[in-house]
Tab-separated table of C-alpha atoms in Angstrom:
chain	number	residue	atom	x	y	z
C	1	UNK	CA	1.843	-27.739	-18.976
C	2	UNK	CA	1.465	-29.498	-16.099
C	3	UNK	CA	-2.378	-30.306	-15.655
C	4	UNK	CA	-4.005	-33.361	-17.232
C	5	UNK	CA	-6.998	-33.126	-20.022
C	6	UNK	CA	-9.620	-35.281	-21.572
C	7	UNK	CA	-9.759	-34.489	-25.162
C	8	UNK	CA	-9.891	-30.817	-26.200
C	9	UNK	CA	-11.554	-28.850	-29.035
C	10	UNK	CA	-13.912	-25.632	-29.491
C	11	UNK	CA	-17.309	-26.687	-29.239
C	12	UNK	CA	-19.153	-28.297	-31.973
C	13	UNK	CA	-19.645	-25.775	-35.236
C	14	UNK	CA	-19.286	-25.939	-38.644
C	15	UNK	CA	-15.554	-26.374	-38.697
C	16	UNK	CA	-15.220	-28.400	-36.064
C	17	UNK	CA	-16.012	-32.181	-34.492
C	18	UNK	CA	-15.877	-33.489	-30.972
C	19	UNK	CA	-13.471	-36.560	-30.861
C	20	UNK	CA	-14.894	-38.808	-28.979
C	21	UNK	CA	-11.178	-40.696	-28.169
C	22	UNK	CA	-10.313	-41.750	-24.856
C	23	UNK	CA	-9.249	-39.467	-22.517
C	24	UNK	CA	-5.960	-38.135	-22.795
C	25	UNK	CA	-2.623	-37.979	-19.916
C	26	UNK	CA	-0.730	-34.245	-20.311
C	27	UNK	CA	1.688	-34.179	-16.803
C	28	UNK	CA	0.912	-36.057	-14.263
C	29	UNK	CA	-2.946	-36.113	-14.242
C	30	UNK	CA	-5.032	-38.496	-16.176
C	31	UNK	CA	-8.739	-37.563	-17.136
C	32	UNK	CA	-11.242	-40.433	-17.462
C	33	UNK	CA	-10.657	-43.027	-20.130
C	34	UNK	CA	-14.507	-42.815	-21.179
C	35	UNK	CA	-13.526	-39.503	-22.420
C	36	UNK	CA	-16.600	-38.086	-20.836
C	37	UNK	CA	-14.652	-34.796	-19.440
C	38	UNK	CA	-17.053	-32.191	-17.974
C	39	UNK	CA	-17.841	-29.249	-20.150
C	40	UNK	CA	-16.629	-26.492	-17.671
C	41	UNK	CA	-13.371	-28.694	-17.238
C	42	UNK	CA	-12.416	-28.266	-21.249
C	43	UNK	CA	-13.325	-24.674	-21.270
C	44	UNK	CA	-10.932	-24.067	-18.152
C	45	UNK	CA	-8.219	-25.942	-20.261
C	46	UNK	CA	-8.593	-24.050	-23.167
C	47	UNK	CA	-8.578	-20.654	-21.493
C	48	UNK	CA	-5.417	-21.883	-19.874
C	49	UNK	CA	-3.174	-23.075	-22.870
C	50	UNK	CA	-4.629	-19.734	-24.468
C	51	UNK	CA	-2.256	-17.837	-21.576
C	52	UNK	CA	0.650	-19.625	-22.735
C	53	UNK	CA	3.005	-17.759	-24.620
C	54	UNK	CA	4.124	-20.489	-26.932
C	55	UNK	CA	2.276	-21.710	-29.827
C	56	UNK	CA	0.470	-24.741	-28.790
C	57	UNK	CA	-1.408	-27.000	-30.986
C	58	UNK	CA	-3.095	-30.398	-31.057
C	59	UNK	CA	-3.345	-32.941	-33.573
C	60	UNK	CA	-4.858	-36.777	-33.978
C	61	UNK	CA	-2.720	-39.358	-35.302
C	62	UNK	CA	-3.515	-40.520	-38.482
C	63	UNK	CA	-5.365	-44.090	-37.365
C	64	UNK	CA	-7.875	-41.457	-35.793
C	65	UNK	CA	-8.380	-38.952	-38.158
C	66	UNK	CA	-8.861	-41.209	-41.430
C	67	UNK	CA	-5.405	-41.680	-42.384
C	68	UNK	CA	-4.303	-38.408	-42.123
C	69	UNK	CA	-3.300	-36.598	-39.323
C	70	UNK	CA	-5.443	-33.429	-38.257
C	71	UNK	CA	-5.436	-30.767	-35.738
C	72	UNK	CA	-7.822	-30.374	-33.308
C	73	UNK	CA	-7.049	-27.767	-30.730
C	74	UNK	CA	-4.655	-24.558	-31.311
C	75	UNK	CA	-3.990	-21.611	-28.755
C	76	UNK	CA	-4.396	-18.066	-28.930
C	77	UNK	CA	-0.444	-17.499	-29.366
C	78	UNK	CA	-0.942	-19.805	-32.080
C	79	UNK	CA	-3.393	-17.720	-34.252
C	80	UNK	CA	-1.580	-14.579	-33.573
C	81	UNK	CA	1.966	-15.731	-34.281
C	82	UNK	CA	0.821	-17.829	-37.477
C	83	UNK	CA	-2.483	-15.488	-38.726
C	84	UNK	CA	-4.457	-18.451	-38.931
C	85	UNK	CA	-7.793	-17.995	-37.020
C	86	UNK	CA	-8.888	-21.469	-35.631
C	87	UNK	CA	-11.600	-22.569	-37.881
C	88	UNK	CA	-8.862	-21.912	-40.901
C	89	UNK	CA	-6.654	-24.950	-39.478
C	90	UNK	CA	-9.106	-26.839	-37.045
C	91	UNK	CA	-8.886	-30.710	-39.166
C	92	UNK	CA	-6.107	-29.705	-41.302
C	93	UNK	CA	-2.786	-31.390	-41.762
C	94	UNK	CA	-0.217	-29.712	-39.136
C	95	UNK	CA	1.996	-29.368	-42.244
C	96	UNK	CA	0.206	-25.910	-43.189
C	97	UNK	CA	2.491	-24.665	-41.846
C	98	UNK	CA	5.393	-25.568	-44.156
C	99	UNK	CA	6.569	-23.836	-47.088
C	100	UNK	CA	9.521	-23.204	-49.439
C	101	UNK	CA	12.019	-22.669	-47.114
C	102	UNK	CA	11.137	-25.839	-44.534
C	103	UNK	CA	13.842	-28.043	-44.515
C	104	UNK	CA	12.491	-31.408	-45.726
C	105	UNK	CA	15.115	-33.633	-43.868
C	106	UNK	CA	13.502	-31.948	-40.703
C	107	UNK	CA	10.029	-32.394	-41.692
C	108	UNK	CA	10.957	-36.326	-42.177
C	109	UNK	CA	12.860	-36.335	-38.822
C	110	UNK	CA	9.086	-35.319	-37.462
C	111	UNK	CA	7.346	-38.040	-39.069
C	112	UNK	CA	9.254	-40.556	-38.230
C	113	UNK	CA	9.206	-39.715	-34.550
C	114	UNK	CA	5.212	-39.750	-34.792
C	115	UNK	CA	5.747	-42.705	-36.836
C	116	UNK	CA	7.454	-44.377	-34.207
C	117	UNK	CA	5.159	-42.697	-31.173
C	118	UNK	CA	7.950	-41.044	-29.912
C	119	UNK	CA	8.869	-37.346	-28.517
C	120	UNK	CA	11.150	-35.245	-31.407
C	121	UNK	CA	12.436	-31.152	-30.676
C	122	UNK	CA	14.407	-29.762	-33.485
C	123	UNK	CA	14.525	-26.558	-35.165
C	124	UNK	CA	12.758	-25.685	-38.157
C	125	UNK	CA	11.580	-23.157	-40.743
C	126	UNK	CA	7.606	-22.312	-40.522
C	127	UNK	CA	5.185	-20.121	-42.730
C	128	UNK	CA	2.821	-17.918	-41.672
C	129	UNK	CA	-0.315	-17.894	-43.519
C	130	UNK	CA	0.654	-14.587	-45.333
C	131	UNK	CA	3.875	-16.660	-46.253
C	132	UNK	CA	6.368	-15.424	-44.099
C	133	UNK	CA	9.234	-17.459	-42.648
C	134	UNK	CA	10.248	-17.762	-39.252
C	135	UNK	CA	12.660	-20.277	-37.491
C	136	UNK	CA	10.588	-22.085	-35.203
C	137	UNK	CA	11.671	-24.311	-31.718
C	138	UNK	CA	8.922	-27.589	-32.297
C	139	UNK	CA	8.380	-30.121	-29.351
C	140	UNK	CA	6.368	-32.834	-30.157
C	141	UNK	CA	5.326	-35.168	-28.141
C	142	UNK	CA	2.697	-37.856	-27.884
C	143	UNK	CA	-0.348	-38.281	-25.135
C	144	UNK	CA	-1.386	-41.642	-24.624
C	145	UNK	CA	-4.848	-42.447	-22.811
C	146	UNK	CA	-5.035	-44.929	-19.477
C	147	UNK	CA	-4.270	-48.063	-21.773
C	148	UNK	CA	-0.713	-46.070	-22.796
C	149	UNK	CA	-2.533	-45.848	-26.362
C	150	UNK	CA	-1.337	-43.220	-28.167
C	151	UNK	CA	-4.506	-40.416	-29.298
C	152	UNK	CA	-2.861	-37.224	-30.028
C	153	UNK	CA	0.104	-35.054	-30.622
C	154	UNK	CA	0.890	-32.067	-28.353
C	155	UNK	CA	2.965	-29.558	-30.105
C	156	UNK	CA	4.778	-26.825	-28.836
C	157	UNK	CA	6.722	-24.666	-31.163
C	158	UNK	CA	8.876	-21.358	-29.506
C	159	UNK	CA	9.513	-18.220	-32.396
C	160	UNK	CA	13.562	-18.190	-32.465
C	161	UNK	CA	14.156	-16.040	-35.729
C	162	UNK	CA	15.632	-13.207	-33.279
C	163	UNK	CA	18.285	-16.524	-32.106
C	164	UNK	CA	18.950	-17.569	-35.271
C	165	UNK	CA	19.622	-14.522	-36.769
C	166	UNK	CA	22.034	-13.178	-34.356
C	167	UNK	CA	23.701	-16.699	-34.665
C	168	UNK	CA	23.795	-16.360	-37.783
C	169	UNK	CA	25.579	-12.754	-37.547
C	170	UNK	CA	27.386	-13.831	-35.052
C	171	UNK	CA	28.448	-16.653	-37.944
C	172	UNK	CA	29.273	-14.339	-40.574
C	173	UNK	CA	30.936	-11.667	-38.345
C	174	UNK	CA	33.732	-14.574	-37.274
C	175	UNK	CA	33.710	-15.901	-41.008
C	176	UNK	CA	34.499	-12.250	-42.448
C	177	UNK	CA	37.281	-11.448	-39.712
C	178	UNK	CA	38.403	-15.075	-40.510
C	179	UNK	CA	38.784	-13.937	-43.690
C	180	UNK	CA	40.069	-10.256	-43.477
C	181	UNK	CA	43.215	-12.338	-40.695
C	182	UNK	CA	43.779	-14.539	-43.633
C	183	UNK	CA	44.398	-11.652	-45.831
C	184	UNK	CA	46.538	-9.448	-43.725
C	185	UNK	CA	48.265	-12.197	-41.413
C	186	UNK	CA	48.899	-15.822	-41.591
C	187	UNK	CA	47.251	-17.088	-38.794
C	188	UNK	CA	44.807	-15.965	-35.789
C	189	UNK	CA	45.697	-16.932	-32.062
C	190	UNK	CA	44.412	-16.685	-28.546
C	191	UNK	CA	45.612	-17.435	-25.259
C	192	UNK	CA	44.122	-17.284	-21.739
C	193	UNK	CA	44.127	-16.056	-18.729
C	194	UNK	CA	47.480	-16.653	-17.707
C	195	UNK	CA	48.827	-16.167	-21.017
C	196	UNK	CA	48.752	-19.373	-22.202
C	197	UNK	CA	48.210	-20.139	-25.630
C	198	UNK	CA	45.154	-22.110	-26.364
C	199	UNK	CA	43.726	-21.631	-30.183
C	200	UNK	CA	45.516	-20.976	-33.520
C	201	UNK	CA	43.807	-21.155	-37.052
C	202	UNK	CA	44.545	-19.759	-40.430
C	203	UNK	CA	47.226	-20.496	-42.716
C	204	UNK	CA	48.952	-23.478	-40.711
C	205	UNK	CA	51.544	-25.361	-42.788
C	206	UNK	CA	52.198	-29.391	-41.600
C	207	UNK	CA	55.392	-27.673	-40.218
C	208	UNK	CA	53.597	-25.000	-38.485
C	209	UNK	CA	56.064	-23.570	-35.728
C	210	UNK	CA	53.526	-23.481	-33.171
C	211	UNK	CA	52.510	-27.306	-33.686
C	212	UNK	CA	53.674	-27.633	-30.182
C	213	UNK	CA	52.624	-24.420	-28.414
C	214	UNK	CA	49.272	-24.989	-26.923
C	215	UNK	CA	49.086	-24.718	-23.516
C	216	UNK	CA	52.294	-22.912	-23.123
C	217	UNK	CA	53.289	-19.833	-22.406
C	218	UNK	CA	55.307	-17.459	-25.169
C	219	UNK	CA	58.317	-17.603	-22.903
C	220	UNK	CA	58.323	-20.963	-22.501
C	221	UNK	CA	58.683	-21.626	-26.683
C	222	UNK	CA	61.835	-21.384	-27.931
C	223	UNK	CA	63.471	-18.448	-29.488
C	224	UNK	CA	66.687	-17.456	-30.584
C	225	UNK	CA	66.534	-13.580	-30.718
C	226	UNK	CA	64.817	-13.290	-26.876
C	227	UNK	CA	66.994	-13.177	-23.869
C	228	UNK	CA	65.820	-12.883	-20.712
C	229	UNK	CA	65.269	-9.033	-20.724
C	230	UNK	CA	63.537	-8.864	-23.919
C	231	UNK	CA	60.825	-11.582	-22.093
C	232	UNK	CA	60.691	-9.305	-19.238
C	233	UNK	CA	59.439	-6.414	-21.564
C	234	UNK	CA	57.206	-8.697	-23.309
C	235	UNK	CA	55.847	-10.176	-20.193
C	236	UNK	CA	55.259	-6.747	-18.047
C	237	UNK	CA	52.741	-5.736	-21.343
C	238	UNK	CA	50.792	-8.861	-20.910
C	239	UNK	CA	50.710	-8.157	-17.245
C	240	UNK	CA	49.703	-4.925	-17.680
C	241	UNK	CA	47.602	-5.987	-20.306
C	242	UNK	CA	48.619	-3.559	-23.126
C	243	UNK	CA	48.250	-4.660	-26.720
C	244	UNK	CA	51.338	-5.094	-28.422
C	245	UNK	CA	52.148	-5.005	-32.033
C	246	UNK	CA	54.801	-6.808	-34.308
C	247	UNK	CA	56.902	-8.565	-32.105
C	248	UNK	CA	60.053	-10.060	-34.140
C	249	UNK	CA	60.564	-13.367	-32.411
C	250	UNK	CA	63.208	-16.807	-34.645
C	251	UNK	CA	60.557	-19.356	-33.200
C	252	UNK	CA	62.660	-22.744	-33.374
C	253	UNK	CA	61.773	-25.911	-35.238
C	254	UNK	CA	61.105	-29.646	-33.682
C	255	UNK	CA	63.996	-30.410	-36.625
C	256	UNK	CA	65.810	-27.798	-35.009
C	257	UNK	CA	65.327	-25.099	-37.951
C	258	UNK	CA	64.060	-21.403	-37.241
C	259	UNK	CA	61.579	-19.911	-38.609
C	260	UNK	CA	60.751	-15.907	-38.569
C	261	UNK	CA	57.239	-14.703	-36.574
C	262	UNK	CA	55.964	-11.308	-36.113
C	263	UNK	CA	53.271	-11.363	-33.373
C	264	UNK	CA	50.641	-9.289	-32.532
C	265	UNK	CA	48.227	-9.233	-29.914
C	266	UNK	CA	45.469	-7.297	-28.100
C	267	UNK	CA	43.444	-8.341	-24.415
C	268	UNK	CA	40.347	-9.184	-24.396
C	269	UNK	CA	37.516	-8.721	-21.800
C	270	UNK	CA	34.155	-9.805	-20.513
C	271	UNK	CA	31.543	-8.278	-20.220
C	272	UNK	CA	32.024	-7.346	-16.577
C	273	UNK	CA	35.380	-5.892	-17.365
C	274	UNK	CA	37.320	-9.061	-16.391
C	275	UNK	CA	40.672	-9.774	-18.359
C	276	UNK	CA	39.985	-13.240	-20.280
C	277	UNK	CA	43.090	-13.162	-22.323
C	278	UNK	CA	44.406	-12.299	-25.659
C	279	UNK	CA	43.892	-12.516	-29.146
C	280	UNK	CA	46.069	-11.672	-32.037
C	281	UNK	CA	47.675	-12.907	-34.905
C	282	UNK	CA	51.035	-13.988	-36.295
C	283	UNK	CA	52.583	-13.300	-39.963
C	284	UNK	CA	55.916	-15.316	-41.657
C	285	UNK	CA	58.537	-12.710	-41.534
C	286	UNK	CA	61.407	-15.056	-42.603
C	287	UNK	CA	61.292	-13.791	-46.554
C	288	UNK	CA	61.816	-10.100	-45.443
C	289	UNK	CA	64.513	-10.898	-42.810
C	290	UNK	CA	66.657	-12.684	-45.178
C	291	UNK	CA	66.321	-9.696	-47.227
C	292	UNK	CA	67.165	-7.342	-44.648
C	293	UNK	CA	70.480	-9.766	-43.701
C	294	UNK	CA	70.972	-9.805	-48.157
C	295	UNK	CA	70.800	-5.969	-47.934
C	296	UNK	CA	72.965	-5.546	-44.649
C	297	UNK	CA	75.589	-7.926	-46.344
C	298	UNK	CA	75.946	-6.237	-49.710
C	299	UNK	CA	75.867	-2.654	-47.447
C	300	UNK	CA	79.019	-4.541	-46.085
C	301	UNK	CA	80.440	-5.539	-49.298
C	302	UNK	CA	80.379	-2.299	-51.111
C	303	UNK	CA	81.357	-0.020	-47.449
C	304	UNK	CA	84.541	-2.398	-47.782
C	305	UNK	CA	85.048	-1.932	-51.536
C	306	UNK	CA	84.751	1.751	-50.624
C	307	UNK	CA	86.935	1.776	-48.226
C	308	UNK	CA	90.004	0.602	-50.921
C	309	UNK	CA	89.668	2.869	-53.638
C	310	UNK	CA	91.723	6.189	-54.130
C	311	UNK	CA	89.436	8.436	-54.435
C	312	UNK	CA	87.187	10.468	-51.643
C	313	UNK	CA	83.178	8.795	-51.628
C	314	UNK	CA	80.631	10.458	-49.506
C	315	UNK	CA	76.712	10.483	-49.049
C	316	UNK	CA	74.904	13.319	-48.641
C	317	UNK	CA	70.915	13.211	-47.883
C	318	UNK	CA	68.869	16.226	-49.086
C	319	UNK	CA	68.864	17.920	-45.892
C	320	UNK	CA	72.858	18.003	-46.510
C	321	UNK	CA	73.682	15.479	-44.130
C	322	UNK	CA	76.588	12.911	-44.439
C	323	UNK	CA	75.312	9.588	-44.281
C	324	UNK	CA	78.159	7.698	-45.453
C	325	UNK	CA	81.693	8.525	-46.388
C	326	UNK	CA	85.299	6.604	-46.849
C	327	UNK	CA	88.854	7.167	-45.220
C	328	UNK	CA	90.259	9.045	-48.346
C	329	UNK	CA	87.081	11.088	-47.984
C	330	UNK	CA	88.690	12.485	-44.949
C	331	UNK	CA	92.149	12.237	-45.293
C	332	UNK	CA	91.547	14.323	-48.675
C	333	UNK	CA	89.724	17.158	-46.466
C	334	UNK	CA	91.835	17.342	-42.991
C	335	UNK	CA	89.155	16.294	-41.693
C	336	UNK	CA	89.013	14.697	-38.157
C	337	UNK	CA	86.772	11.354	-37.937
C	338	UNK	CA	85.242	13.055	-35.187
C	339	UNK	CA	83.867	15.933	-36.887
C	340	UNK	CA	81.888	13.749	-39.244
């Protein structure tokens, strides 16, 4: 809004008054401080803010309007958007607009602004006169007359319900996929670009083996299982940027412990198509490795008991194969090792 204006209103009826404040300053043009503003130049104003696509409304401060503030001028996108035709609010109390759900810590943030003759934008919960809610975009600011007096509020408020609620989707889509990693992984990651990592949440214990990982490559953390070939492999899928799934790597310790991680990750992209990175997440293997070494020593154990007894042991699957048999298993059948 970027033209000046005396002080505006619908002419004279039976909801209405003419203000006879000073003139008012709106941009950069100043209308005469007897607040004599010709006729033809208000109607031109009006007609204009009634293009505007925001909702635009006008208020006195409360030393003008008896103590209480009251509105004066509101636009057509006001009266459609809020259902309130303009003799319904013309020198009521801008709050009209509030209701159950408007927050009351930002209705005070507004007051004290105008309190203080100062410019306030926050977001904030509206009504509609039929009672509906919508999140609302409010600018308020104050326009002062040739002395820099203060004589009325200027208030423009954007509809951002569409915004808010695909924030707010957007809010509970992360929180339940939070949720679902937490529940099938221990912890969510991301890296970037070049395969740096640069993000981990979740279950992170004070030892977390990754404490020290940001901004590193996978490669370039130690591990105790990964030699330089099994790298390579992991590497070329990142380059080719294939998703990848379980990777068993002994992540090492600051205190020089290891700790089991299986890893798995997927690219993402932009909208464009461009490769931003990956995403993924990591689970604590180290309980079921320790059974799997528990398991591969007692297979040990009891092969070696087997071994030493006198008597012929074999395994047979129920397709009839031999999975497992002893020396004497042979020796009692002729057998040749190499026909087993």
């Amino acid at each position: 809004l970027a033209f000046g204006c005396g002080m505006i209103s619908r002419p004279p009826g039976p909801h209405t008054e003419r203000s006879e404040a000073a003139g008012l300053v709106l941009g950069a043009v100043q209308a005469p401080a007897t607040g004599k503003v010709p006729r033809r130049l208000l109607d031109w104003m009006a007609k204009s803010l009634d293009l505007v696509s925001e909702m635009v409304s006008i208020s006195e401060p409360g030393a003008l309007a008896g103590g209480e503030s009251r509105i004066v001028f509101v636009n057509q996108a006001f009266v459609r958007h809020t259902g309130y035709a303009p003799e319904d609010v013309i020198g009521r109390n801008p709050g009209l607009l509030h209701g159950p759900q408007t927050d009351a810590d930002a209705v005070a943030r507004i007051r004290h602004a105008l309190k203080l003759r100062q410019s306030v934008r926050l977001d904030i919960t509206y009504h509609t006169r039929q009672g509906t809610p919508y999140w609302a975009d409010v600018e308020v600011v104050p326009i002062t007359n040739a002395s820099g007096q203060v004589t009325h509020f200027l208030s423009l408020h954007r509809d951002i319900t569409d915004r808010v609620e695909i924030d707010t989707a957007l809010r509970d889509s992360e929180e339940r996929f939070r949720s679902l990693t937490e529940l099938s992984s221990d912890w969510y990651w991301e890296s970037d670009e070049q395969f740096r990592f640069t993000r981990f949440d979740g279950n992170l214990p004070a030892q977390f083996v990754h404490s020290n990982s940001l901004g590193r490559r996978p490669w370039e953390v130690p591990a105790l299982n990964m030699d330089d070939a099994a790298w390579a492999a992991h590497r070329a899928d990142l380059e080719a940027h294939r998703p990848f799934r379980n990777l068993e790597v002994e992540r090492v310790h600051a205190d020089g412990s290891s700790e089991w991680v299986a890893i798995s990750g997927e690219p993402m992209f932009d909208s464009q198509g461009h490769f931003r990175g990956y995403r993924g997440v990591g689970s604590y293997i180290g309980a079921r490795k320790r059974a799997e070494d528990e398991r591969q020593r007692a297979n040990e154990l009891l092969r070696a008991a087997l071994e030493n007894v006198p008597h012929g042991v074999a395994k047979v699957d129920a397709d009839g194969r031999v999975s497992f048999y002893n020396r004497r298993f042979l020796e009692l059948l002729n057998v040749p090792d190499a026909f087993m």
